[in-house]
Short mmCIF file of N, CA and C in Angstrom, two decimals:
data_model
loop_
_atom_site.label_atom_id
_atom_site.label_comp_id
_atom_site.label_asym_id
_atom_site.label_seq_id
_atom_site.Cartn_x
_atom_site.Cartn_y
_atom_site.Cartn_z
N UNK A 22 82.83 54.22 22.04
CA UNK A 22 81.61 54.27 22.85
C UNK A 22 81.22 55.74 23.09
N UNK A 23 79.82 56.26 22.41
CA UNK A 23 79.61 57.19 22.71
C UNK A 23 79.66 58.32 24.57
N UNK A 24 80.12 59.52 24.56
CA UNK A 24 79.77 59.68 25.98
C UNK A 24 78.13 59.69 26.69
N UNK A 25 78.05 59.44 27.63
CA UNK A 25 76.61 59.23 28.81
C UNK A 25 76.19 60.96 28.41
N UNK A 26 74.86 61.04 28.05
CA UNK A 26 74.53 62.52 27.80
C UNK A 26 73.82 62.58 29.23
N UNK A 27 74.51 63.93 29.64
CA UNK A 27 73.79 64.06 30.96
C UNK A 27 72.61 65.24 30.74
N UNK A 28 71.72 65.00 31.51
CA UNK A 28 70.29 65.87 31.66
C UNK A 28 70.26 66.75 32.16
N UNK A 29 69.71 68.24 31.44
CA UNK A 29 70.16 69.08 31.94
C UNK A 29 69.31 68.91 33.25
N UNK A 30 69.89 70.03 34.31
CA UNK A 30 69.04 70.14 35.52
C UNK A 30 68.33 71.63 35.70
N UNK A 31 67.06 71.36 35.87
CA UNK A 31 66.38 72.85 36.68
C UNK A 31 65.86 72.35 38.14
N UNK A 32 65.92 73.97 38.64
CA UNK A 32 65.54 74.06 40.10
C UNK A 32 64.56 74.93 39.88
N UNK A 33 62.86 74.52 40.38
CA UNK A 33 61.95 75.24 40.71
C UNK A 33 61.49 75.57 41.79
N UNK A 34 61.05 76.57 41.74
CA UNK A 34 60.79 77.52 43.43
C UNK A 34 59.95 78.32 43.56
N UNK A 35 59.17 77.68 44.16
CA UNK A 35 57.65 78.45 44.27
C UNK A 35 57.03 77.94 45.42
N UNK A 36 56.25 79.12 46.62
CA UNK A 36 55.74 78.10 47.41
C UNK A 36 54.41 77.93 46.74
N UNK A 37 53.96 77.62 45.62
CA UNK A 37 52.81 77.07 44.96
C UNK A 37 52.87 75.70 44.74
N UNK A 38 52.16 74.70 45.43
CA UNK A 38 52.13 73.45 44.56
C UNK A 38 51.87 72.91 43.64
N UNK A 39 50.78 73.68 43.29
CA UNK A 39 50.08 73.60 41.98
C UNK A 39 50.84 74.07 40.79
N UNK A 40 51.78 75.10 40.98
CA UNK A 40 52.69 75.76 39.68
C UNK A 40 53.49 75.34 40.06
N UNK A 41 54.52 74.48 40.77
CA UNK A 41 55.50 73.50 40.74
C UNK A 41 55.34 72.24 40.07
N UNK A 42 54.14 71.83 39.92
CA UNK A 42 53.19 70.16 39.27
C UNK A 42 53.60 70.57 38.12
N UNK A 43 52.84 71.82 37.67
CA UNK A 43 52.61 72.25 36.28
C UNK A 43 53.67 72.61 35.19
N UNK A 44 54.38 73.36 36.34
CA UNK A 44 55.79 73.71 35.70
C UNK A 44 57.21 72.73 35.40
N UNK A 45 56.86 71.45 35.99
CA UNK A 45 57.48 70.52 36.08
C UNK A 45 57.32 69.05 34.85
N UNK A 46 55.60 69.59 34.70
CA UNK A 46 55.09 68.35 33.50
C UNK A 46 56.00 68.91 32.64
N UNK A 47 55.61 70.40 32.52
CA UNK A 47 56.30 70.94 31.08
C UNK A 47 57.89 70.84 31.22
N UNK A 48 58.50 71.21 32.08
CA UNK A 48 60.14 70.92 31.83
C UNK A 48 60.49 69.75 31.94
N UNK A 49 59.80 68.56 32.23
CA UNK A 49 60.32 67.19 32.12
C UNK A 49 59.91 66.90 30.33
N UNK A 50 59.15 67.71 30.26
CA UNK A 50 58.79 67.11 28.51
C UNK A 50 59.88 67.82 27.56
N UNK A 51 60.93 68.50 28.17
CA UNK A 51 61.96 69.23 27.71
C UNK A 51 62.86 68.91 27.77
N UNK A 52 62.72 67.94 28.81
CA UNK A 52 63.93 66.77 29.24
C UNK A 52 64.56 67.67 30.01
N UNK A 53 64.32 68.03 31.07
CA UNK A 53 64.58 68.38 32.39
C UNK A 53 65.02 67.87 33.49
N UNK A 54 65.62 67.28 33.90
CA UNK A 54 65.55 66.94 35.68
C UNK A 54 65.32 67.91 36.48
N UNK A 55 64.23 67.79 37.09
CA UNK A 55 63.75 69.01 37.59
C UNK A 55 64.11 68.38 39.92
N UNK A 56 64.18 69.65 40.26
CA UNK A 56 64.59 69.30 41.50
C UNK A 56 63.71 70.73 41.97
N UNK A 57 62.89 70.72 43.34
CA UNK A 57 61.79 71.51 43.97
C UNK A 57 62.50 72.76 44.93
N UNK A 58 62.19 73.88 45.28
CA UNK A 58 62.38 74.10 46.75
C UNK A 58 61.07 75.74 46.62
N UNK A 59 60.65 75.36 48.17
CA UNK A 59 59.55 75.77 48.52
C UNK A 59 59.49 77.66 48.60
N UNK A 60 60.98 77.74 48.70
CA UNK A 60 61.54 79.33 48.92
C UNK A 60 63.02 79.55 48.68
N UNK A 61 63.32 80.73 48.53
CA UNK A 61 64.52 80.83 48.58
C UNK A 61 65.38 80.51 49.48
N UNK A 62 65.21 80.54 51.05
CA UNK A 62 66.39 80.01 51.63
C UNK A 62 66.82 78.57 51.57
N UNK A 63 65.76 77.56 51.08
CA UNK A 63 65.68 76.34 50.64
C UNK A 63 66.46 75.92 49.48
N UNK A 64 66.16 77.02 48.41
CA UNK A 64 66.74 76.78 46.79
C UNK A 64 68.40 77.36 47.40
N UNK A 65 69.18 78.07 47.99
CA UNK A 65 70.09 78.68 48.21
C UNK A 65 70.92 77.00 48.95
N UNK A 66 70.36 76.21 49.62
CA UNK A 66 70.80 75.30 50.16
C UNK A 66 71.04 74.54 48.53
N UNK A 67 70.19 73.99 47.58
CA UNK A 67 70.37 73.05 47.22
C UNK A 67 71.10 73.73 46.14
N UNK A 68 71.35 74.85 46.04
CA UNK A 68 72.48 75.59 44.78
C UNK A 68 73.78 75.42 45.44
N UNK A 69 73.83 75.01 46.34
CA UNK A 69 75.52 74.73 46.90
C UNK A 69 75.53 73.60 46.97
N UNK A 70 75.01 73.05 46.87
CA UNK A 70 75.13 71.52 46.64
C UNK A 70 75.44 71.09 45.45
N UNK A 71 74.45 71.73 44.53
CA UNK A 71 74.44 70.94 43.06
C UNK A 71 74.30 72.25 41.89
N UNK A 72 74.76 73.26 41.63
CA UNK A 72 73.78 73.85 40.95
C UNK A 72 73.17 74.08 39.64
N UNK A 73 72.29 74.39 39.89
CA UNK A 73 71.48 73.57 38.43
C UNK A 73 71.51 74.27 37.23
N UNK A 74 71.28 73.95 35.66
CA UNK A 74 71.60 74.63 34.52
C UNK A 74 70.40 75.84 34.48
N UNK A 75 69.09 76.25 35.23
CA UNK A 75 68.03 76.45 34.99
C UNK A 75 67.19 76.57 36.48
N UNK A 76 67.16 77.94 36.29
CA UNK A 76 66.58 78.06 38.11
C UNK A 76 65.48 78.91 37.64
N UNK A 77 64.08 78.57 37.57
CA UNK A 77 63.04 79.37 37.64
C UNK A 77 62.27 80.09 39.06
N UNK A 78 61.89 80.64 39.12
CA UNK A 78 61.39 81.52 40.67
C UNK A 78 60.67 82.29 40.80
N UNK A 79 59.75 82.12 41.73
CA UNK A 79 58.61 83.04 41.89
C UNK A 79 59.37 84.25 42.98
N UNK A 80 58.27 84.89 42.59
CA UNK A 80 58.77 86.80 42.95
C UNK A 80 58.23 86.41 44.08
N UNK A 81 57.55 86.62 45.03
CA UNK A 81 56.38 86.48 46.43
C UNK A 81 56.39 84.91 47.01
N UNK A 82 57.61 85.26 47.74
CA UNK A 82 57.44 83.76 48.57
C UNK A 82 57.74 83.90 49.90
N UNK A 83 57.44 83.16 51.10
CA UNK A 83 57.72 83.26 52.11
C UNK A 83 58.98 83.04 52.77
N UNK A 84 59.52 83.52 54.22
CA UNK A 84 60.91 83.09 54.30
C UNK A 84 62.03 84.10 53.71
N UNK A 85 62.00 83.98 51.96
CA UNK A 85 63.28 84.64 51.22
C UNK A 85 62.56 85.10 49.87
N UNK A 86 62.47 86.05 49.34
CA UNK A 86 61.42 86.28 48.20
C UNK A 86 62.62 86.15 46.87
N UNK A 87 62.04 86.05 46.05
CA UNK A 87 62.24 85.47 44.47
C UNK A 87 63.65 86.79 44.30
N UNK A 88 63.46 87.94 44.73
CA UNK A 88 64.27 89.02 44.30
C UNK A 88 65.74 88.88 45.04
N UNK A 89 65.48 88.71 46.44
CA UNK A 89 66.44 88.38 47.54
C UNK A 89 67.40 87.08 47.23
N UNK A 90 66.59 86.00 46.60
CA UNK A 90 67.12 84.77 46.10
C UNK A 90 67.79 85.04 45.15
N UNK A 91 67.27 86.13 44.12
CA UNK A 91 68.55 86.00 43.01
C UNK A 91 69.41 86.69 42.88
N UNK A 92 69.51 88.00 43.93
CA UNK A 92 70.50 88.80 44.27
C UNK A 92 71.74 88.34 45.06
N UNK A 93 71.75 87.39 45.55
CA UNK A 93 72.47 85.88 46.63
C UNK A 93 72.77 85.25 45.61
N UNK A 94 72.15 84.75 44.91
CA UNK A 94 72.67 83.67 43.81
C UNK A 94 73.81 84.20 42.83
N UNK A 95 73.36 85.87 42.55
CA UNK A 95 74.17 86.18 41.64
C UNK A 95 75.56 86.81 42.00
N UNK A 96 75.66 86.90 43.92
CA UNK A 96 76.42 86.91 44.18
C UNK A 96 77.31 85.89 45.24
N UNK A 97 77.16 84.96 44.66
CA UNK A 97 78.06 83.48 44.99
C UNK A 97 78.83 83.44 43.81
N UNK A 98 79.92 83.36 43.91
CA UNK A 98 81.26 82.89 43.53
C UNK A 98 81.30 81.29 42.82
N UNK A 99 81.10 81.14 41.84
CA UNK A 99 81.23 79.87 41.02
C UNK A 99 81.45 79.97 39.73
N UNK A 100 81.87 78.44 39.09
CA UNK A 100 82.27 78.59 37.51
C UNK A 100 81.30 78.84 36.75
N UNK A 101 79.70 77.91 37.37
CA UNK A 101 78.51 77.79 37.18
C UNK A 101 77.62 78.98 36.59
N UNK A 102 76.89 79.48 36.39
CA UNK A 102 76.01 80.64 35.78
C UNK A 102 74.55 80.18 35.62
N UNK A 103 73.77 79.82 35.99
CA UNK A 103 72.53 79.39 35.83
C UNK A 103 71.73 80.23 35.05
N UNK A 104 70.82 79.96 34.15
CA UNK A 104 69.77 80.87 33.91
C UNK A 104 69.41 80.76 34.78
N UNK A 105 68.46 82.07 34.66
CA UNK A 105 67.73 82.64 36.03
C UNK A 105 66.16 82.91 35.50
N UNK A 106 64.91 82.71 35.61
CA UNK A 106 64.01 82.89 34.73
C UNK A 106 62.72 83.25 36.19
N UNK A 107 62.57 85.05 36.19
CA UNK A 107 61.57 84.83 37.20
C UNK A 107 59.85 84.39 36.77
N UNK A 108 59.18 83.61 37.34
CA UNK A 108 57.98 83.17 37.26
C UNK A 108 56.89 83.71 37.94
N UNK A 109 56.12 85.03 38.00
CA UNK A 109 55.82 85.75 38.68
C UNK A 109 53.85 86.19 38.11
N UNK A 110 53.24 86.80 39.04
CA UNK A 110 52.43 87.91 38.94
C UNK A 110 52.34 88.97 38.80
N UNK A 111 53.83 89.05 39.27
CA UNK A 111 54.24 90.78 39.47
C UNK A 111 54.36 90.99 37.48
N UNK A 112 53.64 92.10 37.39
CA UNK A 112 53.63 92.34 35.68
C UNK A 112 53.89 93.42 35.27
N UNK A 113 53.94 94.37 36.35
CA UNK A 113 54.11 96.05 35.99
C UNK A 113 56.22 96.06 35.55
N UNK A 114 56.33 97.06 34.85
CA UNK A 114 57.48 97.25 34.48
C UNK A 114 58.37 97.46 35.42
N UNK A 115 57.98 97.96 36.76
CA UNK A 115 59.18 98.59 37.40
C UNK A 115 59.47 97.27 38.03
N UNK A 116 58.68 96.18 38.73
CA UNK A 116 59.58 95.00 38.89
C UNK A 116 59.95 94.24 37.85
N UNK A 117 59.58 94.60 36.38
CA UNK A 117 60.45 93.61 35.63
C UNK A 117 61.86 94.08 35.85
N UNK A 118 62.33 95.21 35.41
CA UNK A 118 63.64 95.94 35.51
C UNK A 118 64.27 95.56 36.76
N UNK A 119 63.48 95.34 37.62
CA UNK A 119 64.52 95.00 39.20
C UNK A 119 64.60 93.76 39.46
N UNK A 120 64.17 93.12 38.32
CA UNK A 120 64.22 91.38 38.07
C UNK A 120 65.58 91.37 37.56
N UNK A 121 65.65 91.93 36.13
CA UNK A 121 66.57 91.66 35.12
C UNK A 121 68.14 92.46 36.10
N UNK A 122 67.55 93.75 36.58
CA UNK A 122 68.94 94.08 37.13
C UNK A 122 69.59 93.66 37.90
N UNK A 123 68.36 92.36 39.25
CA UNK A 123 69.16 91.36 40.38
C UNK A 123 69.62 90.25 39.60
N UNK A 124 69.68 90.11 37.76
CA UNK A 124 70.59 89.27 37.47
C UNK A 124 69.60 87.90 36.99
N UNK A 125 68.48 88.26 36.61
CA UNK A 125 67.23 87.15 36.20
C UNK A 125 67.46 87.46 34.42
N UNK A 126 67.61 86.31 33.98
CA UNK A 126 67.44 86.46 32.59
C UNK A 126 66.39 86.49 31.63
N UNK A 127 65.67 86.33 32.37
CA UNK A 127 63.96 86.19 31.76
C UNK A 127 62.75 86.53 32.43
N UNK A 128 61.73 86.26 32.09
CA UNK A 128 60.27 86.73 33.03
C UNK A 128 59.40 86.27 31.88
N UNK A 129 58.22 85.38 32.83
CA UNK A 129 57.32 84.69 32.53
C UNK A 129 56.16 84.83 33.06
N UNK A 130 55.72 85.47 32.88
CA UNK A 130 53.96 86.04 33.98
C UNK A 130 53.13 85.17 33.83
N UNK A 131 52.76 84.76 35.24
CA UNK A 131 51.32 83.37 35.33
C UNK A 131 50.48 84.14 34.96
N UNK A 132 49.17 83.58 34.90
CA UNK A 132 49.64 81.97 34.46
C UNK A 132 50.11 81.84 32.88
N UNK A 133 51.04 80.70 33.08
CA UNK A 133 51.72 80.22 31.74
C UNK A 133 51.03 78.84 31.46
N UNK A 134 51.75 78.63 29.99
CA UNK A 134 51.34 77.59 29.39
C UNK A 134 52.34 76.92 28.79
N UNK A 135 52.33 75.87 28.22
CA UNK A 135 53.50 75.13 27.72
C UNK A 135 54.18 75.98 26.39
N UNK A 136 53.64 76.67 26.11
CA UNK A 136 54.03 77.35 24.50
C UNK A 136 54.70 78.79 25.32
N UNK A 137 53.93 79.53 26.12
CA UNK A 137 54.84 80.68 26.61
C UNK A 137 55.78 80.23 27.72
N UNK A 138 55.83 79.24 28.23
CA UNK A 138 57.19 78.98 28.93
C UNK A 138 58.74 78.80 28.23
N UNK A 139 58.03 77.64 27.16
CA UNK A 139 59.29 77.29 26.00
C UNK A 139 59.37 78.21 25.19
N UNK A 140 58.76 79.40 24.60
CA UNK A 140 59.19 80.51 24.06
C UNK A 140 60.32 81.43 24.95
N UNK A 141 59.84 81.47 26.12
CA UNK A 141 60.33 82.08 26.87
C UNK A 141 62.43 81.53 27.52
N UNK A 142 61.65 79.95 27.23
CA UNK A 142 62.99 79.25 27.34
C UNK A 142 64.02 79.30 26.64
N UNK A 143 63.13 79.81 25.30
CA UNK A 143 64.18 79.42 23.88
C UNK A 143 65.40 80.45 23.60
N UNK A 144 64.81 82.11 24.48
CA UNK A 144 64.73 82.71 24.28
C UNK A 144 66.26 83.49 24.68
N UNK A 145 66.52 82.38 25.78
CA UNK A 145 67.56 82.46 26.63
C UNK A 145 68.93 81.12 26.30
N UNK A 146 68.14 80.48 25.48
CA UNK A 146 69.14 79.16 25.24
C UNK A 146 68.83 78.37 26.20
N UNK A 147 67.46 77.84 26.91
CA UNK A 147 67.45 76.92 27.61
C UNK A 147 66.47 75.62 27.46
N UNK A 148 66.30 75.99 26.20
CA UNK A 148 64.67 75.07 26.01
C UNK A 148 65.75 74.10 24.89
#
C-alpha cells in the first residue's frame, strides 16, 4: 500500500485581503495547503504550532513587520527550515539585501502574477 502523500503547507501573511485571496488561488493550484495570518505576531503563533514548508510575507504590516517576523523565525530553534519568500512593495535594493540577510530566501514585488510567483517559487525548490 502506497504511503498517504502529505500536502505541502504554506503560511501567508499579509494584512492585505485582497493579496491573501490572490496569493492563495495561486498556491492552492500548486497544491498548497495554505493557512492565513494577518501579521507577524499572529504567523509567529501558528509557526509553533505547526510549521509550515513555505512562509510568504509582506514587508509593511501592522503589530510585527515582515522583517521583524523573519528575524524571530530565523531565530527559533527547530529541525524545520521553512522557505521564507518576502512579498513586498518595498523594491529598492537596500531592503532587498536586509530581506535576504534576516534569512528570506526570495523576493517577489507586487503586484504578482501566477507566472512570477511560480518562477519565483521554482527558484527556491518550492513550486
Amino acid at each position: 500500500m502506497p504511503e498517504p502523500v502529505t500536502k505541502r503547507r504554506c503560511l501567508l501573511i499579509d494584512d492585505s485581503r485582497v493579496i491573501r485571496k490572490v496569493a492563495r488561488r495561486i498556491l492552492e493550484g500548486l497544491a498548497y495547503e495554505v493557512s492565513e495570518a494577518e501579521n507577524g505576531e499572529e504567523a509567529l503563533v501558528k509557526c509553533r504550532s505547526a510549521m509550515p514548508d513555505l512562509i510568504i510575507v509582506d514587508w509593511n504590516m501592522p503589530v510585527m513587520s515582515g522583517l521583524e517576523f523573519v528575524t524571530f523565525l530565523r531565530s527559533m530553534q527547530g529541525e524545520r527550515r521553512p522557505k521564507v519568500m518576502f512579498c513586498t512593495t518595498n523594491s529598492n535594493t537596500d531592503d532587498i539585501r536586509k530581506g535576504i540577510e534576516a534569512g528570506a530566501d526570495e523576493y517577489v514585488i507586487k503586484p504578482f502574477d501566477q507566472q512570477s510567483l511560480q518562477a519565483k517559487l521554482q527558484r527556491i525548490g518550492a513550486a
